[in-house]
XYZ file of C-alpha atoms in Angstrom:
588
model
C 0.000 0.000 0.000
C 2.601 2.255 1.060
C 4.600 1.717 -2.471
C 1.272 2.514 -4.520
C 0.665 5.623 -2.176
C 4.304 7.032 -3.325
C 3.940 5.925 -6.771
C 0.754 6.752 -7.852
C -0.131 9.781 -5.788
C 3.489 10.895 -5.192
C 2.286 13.427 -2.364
C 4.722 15.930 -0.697
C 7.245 13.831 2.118
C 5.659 16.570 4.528
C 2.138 14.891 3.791
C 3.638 11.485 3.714
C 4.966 11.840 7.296
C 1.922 13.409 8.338
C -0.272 10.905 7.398
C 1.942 8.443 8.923
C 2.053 10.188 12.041
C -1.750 10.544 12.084
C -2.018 6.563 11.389
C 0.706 5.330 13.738
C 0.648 8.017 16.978
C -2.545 8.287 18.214
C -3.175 4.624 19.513
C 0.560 4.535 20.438
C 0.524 7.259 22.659
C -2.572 6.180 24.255
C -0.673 2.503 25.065
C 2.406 4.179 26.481
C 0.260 6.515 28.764
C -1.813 3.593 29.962
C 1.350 1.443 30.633
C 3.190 4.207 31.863
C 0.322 4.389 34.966
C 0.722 0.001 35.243
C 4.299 0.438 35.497
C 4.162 2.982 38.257
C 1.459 0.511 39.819
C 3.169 -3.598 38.992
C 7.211 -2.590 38.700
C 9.839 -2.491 41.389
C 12.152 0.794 40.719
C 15.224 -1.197 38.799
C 12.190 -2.754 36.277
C 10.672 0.746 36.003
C 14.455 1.971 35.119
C 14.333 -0.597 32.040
C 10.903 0.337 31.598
C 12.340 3.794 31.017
C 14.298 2.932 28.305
C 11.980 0.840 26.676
C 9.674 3.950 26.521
C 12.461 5.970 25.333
C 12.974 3.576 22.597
C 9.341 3.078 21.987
C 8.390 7.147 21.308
C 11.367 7.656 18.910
C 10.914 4.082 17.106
C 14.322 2.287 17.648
C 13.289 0.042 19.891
C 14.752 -2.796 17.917
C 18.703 -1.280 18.639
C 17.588 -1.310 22.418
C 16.425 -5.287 22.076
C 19.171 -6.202 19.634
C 21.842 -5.816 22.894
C 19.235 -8.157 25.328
C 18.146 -11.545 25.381
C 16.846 -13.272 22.613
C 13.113 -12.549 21.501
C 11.798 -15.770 22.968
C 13.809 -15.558 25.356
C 11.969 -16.042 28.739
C 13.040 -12.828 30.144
C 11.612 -11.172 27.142
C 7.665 -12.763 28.331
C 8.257 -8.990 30.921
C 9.623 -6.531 28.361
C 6.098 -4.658 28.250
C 7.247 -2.792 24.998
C 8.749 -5.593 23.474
C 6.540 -5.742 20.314
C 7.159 -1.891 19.479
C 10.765 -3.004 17.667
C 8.836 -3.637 14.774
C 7.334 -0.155 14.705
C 10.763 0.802 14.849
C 11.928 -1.100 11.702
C 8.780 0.292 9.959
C 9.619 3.692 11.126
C 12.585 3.578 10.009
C 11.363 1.956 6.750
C 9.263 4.937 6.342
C 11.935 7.927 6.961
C 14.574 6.504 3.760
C 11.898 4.233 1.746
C 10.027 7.619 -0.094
C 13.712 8.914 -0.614
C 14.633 5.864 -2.162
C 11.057 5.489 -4.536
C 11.725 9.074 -5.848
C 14.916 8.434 -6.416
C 14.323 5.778 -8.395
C 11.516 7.154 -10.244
C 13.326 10.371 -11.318
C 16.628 8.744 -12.644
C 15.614 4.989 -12.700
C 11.995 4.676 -13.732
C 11.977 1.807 -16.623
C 13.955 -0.301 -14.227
C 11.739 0.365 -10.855
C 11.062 -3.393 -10.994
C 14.238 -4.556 -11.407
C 15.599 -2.210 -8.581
C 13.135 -3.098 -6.250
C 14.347 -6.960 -6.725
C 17.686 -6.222 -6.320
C 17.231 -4.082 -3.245
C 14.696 -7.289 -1.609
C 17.138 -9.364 -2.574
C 20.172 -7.573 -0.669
C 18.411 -7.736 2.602
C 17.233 -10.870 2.272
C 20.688 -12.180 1.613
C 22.396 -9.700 4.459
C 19.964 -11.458 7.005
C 21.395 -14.782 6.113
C 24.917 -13.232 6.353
C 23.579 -11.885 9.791
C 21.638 -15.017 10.748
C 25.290 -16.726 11.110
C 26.718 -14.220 13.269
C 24.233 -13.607 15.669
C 20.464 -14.266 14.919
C 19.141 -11.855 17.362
C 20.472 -8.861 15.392
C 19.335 -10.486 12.511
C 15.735 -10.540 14.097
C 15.912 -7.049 15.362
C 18.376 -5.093 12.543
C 16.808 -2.730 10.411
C 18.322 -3.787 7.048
C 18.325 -7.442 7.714
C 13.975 -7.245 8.086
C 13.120 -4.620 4.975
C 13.368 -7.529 2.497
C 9.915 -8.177 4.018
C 8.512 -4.623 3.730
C 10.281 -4.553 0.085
C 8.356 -7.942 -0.556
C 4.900 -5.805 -0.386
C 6.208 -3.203 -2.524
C 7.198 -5.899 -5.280
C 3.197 -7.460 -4.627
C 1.941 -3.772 -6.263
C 4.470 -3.562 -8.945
C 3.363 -7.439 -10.146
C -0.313 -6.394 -9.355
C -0.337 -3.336 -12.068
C 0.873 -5.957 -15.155
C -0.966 -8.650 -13.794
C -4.383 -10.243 -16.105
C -7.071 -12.397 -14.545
C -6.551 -15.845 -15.365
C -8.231 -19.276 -14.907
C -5.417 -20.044 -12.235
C -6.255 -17.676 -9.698
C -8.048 -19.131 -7.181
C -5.837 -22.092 -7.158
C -2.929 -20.135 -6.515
C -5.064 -17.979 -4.209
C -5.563 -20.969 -2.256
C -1.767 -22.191 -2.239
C -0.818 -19.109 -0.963
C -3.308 -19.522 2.029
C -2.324 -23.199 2.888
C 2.198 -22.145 2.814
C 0.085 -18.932 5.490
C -1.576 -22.185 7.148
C 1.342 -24.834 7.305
C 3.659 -22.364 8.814
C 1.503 -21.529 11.664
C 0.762 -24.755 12.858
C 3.979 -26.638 12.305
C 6.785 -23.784 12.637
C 8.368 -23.472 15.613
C 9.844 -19.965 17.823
C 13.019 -22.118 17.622
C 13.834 -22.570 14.266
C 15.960 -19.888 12.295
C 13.703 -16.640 12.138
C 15.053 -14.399 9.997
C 15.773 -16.165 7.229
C 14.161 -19.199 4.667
C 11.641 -19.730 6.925
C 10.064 -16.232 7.303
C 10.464 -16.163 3.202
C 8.421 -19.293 2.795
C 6.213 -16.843 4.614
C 6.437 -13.805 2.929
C 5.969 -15.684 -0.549
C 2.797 -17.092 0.487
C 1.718 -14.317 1.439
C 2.515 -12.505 -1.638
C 0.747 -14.996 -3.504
C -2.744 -15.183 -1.701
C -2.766 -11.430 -1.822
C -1.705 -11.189 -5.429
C -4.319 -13.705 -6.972
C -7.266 -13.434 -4.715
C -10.169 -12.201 -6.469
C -13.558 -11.272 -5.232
C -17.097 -13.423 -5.137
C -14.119 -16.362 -4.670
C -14.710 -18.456 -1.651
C -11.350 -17.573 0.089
C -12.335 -14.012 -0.490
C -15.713 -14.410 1.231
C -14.436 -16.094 4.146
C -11.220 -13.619 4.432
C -14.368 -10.924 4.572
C -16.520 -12.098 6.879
C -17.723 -10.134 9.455
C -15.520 -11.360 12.642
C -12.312 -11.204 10.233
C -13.062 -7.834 8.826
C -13.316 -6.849 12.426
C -10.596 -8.241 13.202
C -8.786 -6.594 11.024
C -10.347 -2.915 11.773
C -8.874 -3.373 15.356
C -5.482 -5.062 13.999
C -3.399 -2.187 14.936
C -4.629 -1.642 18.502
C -4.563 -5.493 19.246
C -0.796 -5.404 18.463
C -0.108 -2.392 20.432
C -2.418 -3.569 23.615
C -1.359 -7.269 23.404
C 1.661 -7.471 25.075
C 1.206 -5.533 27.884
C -1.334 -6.633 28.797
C 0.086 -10.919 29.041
C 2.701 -8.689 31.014
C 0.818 -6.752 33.547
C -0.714 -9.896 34.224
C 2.241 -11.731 34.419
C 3.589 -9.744 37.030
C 0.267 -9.470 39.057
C -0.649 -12.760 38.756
C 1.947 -15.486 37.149
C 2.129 -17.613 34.170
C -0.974 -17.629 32.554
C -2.603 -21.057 31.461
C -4.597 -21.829 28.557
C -8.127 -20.867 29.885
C -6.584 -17.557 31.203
C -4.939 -16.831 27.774
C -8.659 -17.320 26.413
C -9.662 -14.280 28.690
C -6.721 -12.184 28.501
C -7.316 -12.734 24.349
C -10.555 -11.516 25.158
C -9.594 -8.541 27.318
C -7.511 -7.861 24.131
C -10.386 -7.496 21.900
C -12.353 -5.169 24.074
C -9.571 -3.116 24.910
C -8.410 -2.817 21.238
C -12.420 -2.115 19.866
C -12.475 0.814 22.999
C -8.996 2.270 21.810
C -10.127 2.342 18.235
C -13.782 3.296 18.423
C -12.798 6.554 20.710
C -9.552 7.362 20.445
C -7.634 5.459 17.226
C -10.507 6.195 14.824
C -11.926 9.807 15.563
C -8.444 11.475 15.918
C -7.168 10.029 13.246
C -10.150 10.999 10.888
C -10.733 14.456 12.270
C -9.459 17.454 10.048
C -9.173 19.899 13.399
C -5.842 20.758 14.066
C -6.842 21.065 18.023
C -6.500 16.957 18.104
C -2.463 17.841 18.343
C -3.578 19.060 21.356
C -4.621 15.454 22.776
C -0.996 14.523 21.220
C 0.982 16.970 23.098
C -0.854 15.518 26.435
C -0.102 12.496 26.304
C 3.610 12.650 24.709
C 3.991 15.164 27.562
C 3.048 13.180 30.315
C 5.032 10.310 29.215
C 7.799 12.689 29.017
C 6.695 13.750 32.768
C 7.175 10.118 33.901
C 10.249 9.195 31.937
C 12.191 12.266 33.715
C 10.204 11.293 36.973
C 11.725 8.079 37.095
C 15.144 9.120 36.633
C 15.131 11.860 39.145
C 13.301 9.178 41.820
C 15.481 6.404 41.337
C 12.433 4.439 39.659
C 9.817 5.737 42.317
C 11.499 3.774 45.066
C 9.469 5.568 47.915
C 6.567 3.306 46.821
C 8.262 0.779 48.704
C 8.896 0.555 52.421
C 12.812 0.656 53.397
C 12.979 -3.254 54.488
C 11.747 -4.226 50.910
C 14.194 -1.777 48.898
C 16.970 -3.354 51.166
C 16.066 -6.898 49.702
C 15.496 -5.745 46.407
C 18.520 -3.821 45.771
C 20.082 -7.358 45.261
C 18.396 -8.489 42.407
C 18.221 -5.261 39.747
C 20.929 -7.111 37.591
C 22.238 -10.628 38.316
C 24.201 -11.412 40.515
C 27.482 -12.482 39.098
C 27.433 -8.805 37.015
C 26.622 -6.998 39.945
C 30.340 -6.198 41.701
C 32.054 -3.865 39.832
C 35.359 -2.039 39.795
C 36.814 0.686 38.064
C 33.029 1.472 36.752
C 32.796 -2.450 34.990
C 31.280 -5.606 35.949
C 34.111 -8.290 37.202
C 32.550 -10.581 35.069
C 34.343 -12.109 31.835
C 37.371 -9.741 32.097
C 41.013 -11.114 31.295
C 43.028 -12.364 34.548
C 45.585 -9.352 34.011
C 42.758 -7.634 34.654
C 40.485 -8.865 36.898
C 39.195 -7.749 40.004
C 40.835 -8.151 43.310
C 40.120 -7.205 47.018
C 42.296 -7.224 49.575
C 42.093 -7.368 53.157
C 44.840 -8.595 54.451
C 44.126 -12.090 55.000
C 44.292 -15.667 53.656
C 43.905 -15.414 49.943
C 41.090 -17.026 47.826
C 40.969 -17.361 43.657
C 37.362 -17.810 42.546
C 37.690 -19.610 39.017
C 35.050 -21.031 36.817
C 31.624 -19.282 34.631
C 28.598 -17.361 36.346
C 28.206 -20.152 38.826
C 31.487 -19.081 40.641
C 30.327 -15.410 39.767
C 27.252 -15.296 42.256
C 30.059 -15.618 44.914
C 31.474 -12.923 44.369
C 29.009 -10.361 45.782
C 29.394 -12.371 49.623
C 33.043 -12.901 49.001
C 34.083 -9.424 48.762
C 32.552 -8.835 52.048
C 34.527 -10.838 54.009
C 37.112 -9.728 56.130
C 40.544 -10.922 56.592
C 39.978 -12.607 52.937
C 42.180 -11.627 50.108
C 39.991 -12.829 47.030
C 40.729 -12.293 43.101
C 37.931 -13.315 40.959
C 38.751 -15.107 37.381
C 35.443 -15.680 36.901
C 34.094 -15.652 33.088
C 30.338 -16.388 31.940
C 30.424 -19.994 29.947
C 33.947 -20.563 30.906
C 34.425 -23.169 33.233
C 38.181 -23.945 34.420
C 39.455 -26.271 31.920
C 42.371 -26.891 29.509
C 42.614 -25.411 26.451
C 40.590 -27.132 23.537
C 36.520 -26.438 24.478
C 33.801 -23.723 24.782
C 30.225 -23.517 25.349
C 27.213 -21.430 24.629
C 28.484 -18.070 22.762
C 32.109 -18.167 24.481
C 34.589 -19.145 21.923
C 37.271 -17.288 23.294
C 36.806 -19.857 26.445
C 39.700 -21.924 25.364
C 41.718 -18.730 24.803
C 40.574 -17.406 28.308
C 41.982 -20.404 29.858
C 45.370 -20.056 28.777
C 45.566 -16.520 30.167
C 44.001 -18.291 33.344
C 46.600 -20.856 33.483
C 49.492 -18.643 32.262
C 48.682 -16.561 35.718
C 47.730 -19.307 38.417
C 51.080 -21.037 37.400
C 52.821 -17.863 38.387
C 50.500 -17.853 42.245
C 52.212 -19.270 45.628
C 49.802 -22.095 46.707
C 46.317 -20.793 47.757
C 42.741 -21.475 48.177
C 40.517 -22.005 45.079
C 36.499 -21.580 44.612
C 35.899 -23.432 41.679
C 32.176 -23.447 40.253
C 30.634 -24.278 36.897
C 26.731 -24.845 35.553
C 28.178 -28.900 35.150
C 25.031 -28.655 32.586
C 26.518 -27.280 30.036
C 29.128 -30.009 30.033
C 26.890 -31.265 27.559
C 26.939 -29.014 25.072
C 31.133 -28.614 24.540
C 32.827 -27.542 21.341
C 35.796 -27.790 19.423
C 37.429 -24.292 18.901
C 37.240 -22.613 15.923
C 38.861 -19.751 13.907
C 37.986 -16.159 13.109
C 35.310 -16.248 16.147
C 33.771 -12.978 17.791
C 33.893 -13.274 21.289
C 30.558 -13.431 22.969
C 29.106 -13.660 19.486
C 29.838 -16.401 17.654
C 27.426 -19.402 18.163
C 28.385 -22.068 15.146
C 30.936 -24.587 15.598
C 31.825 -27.454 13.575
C 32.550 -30.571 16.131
C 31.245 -31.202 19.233
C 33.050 -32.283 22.219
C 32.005 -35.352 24.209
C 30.919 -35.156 27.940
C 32.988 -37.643 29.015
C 35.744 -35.715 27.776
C 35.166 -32.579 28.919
C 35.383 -34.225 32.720
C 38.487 -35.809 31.891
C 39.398 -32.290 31.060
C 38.068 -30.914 34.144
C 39.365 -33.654 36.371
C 43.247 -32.965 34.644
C 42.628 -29.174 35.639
C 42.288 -29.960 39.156
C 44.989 -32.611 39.276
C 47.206 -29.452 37.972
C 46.180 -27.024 40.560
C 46.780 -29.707 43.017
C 50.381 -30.281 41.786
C 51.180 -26.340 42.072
C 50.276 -26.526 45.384
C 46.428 -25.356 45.259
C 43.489 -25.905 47.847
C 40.842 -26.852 45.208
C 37.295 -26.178 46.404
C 34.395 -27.461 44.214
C 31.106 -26.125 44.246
C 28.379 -28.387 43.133
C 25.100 -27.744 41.178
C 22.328 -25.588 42.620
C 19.156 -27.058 42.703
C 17.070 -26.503 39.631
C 14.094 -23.885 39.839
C 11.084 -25.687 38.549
C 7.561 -25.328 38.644
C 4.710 -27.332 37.157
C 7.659 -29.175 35.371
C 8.683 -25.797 33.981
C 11.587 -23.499 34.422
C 10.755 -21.212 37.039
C 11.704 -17.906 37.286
C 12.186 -17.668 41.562
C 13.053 -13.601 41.352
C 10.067 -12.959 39.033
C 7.867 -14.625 41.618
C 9.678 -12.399 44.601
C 9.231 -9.266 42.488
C 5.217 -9.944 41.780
C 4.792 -10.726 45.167
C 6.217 -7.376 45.992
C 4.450 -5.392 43.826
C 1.254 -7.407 45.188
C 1.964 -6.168 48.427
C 3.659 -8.832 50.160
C 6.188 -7.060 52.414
C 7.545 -10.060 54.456
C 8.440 -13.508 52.337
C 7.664 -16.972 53.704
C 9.694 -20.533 52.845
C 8.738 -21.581 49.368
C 10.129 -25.027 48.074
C 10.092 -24.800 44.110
C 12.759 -26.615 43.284
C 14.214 -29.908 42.141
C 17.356 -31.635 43.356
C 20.288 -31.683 41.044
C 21.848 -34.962 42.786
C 22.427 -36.771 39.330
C 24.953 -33.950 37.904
C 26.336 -34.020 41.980
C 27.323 -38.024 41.233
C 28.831 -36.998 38.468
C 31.574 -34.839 39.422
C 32.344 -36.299 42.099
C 33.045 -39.452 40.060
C 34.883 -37.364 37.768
C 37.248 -36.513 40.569
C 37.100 -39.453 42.643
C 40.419 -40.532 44.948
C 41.292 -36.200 44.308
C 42.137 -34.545 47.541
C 39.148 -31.612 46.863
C 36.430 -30.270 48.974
C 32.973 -30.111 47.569
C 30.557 -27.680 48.749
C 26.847 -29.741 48.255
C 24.178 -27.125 47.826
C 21.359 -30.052 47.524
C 22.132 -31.446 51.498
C 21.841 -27.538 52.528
C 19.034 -26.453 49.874
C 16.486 -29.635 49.709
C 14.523 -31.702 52.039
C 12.128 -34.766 50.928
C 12.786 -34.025 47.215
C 12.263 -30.550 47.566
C 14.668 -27.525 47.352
C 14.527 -23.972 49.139
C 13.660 -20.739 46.590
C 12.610 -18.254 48.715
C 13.437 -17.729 52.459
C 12.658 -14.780 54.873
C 14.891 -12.393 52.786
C 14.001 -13.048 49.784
C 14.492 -15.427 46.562
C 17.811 -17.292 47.072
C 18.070 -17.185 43.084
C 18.793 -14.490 40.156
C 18.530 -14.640 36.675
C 17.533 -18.460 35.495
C 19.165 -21.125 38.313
C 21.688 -18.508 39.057
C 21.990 -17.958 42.712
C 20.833 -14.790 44.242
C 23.687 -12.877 46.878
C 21.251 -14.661 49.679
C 21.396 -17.948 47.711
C 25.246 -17.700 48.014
C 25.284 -16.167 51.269
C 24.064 -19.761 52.966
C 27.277 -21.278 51.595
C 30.000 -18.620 52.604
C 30.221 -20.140 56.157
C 31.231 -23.882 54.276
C 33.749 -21.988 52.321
C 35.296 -20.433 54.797
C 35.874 -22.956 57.028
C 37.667 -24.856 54.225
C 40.219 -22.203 53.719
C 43.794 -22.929 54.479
């Protein structure tokens, strides 16, 4: 629509923008003012922060450069990013303020071969995703330039539309279109690759229903019935209420179940009908210029509460001083949360890792983010010298092996080793997620560290413990106190991942101001068994977090201060606080 608007009406880029602005604004402004007043109700002060900046992202439409640095889409963290959805009204935005440039362009100096260009530019994105899909998928998903192939994809539907004749064909085609639109909702997945093939299969079917439907057809009458052209009236304002709504609830309530969802779709409807019957629909049909006025209100008061938020530290007087102590622990995770020098001592380079020193027996904490949640309690300690090696998806190991979207584990280790060689004997924390000791790989070449997510040969489990078992033979040759942390219990929950500081957060904003014992997770006694047959007949300690955490198949998640994880099965600074007494009797 867009491409046929520029082409065959070529209005003025002032009335292009305006129009858009008229279309897109309204309903959007209205969402971010009603959210705006749920966050202030539903969000602790360091989720109202990253509320902020999603509303920062959402008025000036770039939210998709603000997701591309976070988790993954469908990631589980993302099910409470209220303005998640608004990146694509950032890629369209964006679309919008180069796309007429690039038409005019093209129809001034290029106009027998607008076709052609228009191919060649779909084509360029398209392929740029795949080149992007291999380096990191998530800024495939959210980049600009790696999505327009499927905003090109409707401008190359008009072009074919102008030259196209009726023929006896249509419907068929019509219909093929709607079964690739059918298939690919019931039988693709979140988890396969999105950007790319996939979401082309997509876009062509879609491009062909559209192009070849033709009315008094039966697909035509059914894609205009009543409940579908309704459906389609309130399109815009379902996508812009959807998602925070499932949010709010989220955090009010909990995971929602099927028969909820059923409601909540239903709350969806009404809410998107209401927004476009009185607000969407008249403004955005009215000729006065005195509806800017509306405009300015709301863009204003979001403004208002943006700068609020900042100055107030999220609102944090909406909480009592006990609660803000608690929750001061958990507005990042844990093994990001000590800092020096004004950076995280997380997956920094032993030269230049953090130390702290008070003058007292001296502890190296070694391993991924497992090792990392110690370091919060650790630093606290007197009489403890401590240094902290500790690098996210890098256990301790010998060279030759990474995980997740480390590759420059194998390289970190070195470094690791090149330094703890050089160290008079001393006590050492070690702690991994033993998980993941499932999932090794081979090194590769050319890798971008914390990027890079291919590999070409996987590395056995079996291995990998030999490896592990070799590293702690080696720092018990130089001399070393090796101290092993075992696995945390796993959070679970209806046989689900469960998100333990999620649950302490909605109970806060619920009004709980005092937490009772809750026992949500599952003992982790298997992966126990096997490291400590991988070191069997070592002289090691083992710190067992299941004897201290569980009872009759049940595991502790939330005590009297608060959720004793962060971030996944991470352990909060009270989850690693009921250990610190084991360590430190273990020192030498």
């Amino acid at each position: 629509m867009i491409t046929g608007i520029l082409i065959d009406k070529s209005p003025t880029l002032f009335a292009f923008y305006k129009s858009r602005v008229d279309r897109i604004y309204p309903a959007l402004l209205l969402m971010l003012f009603l959210s705006c007043i749920f966050a202030y109700i539903y969000l602790i002060p360091s989720d109202l922060l990253n509320f902020r900046k999603q509303l920062k992202g959402a008025l000036a439409f770039y939210s998709n450069y603000i997701f591309m640095f976070e988790d993954s889409y469908i990631a589980d963290s993302s099910k409470y990013k209220i303005l998640l959805h608004t990146w694509s009204l950032g890629v369209e935005w964006q679309y919008y303020l180069v796309f007429p440039f690039v038409i005019y362009t093209i129809k001034k100096f290029f106009s027998s071969q607008f076709e052609q260009i228009l191919i060649i530019l779909f084509g360029i994105s398209f392929f740029y995703c795949l080149y992007l899909m291999k380096i990191n998928n998530t800024f495939a998903f959210y980049s600009t330039f790696a999505r327009v192939w499927e905003l090109f994809a409707g401008g190359v539907v008009f072009l074919i539309s102008k030259q196209l004749k009726d023929s006896k064909f249509d419907n068929l085609l019509s219909a093929f279109g709607l079964m690739i639109i059918i298939y690919s909702l019931i039988f693709f997945k979140d988890t396969d690759a999105h950007p790319g093939f996939i979401s082309l299969l997509v876009v062509f079917g879609t491009m062909i229903f559209v192009l070849f439907i033709k009315e008094n057809s039966l697909i035509y009458k059914i894609a205009t019935l009543k409940i579908a052209t309704f459906i389609g009236i309130i399109s815009y304002s379902l996508y812009l209420y959807h998602q925070p709504i499932l949010v709010f609830y989220r955090l009010a309530y909990g995971e929602i179940g099927k028969k909820i969802f059923v409601i909540l779709f239903l709350l969806m409807v009404l809410v998107s009908y209401l927004s476009y019957k009185f607000f969407e629909n008249p403004l955005r049909r009215s000729k006065r210029n005195k509806k800017y006025l509306i405009f300015l209100f709301l863009l204003l008061s979001i403004i208002a509460f943006y700068k609020g938020a900042k100055y107030t530290d999220g609102y944090k007087f909406r909480q009592p001083e006990s609660v803000r102590e608690a929750l001061k622990y958990f507005e990042e995770p844990e093994y990001v949360r000590i800092k020096q020098d004004g950076k995280t001592c997380n997956a920094r380079k032993p030269l230049s890792a953090c130390k702290v020193k008070n003058n007292g027996k001296n502890l190296l904490l070694v391993g991924d983010s497992f090792v990392g949640v110690f370091t919060g309690i650790i630093s606290e300690q007197k009489n403890l010298n401590s240094l902290f090696f500790n690098y996210g998806q890098c256990p301790l190991l010998k060279e030759g092996v990474w995980f997740g979207s480390r590759p420059e584990c194998s390289d970190i280790n070195k470094l690791r080793w090149i330094e703890i060689e050089k160290m008079k004997p001393l006590n050492v924390l070690v702690g991994t997620n033993f998980v993941q000791f499932n999932y090794g790989k081979k090194p590769v070449e050319n890798y971008i560290a914390g990027t890079t997510t291919k590999f070409k040969e996987k590395v056995p489990k079996e291995q990998i413990y030999k490896n592990f078992r070799e590293s702690i033979e080696k720092l018990i040759s130089l001399g070393h106190n090796p101290i092993i942390l075992l696995q945390p219990p796993r959070p679970m929950k209806d046989g689900k991942d469960y998100d333990v500081a999620k649950e302490m957060k909605r109970q806060v904003n619920s009004g709980v101001l005092s937490f009772a014992k809750e026992y949500q997770a599952v003992p982790s006694t298997n992966i126990d068994l096997e490291v400590r047959k991988a070191l069997k007949g070592l002289n090691v300690t083992f710190i067992d977090m299941n004897a201290k955490m569980c009872k009759d198949g049940k595991c502790l998640t939330i005590d009297k201060n608060g959720s004793l994880y962060n971030s996944g099965f991470h352990l909060s600074y009270f989850g690693a606080k009921l250990f610190i007494e084991d360590i430190l009797k273990n020192l030498k």
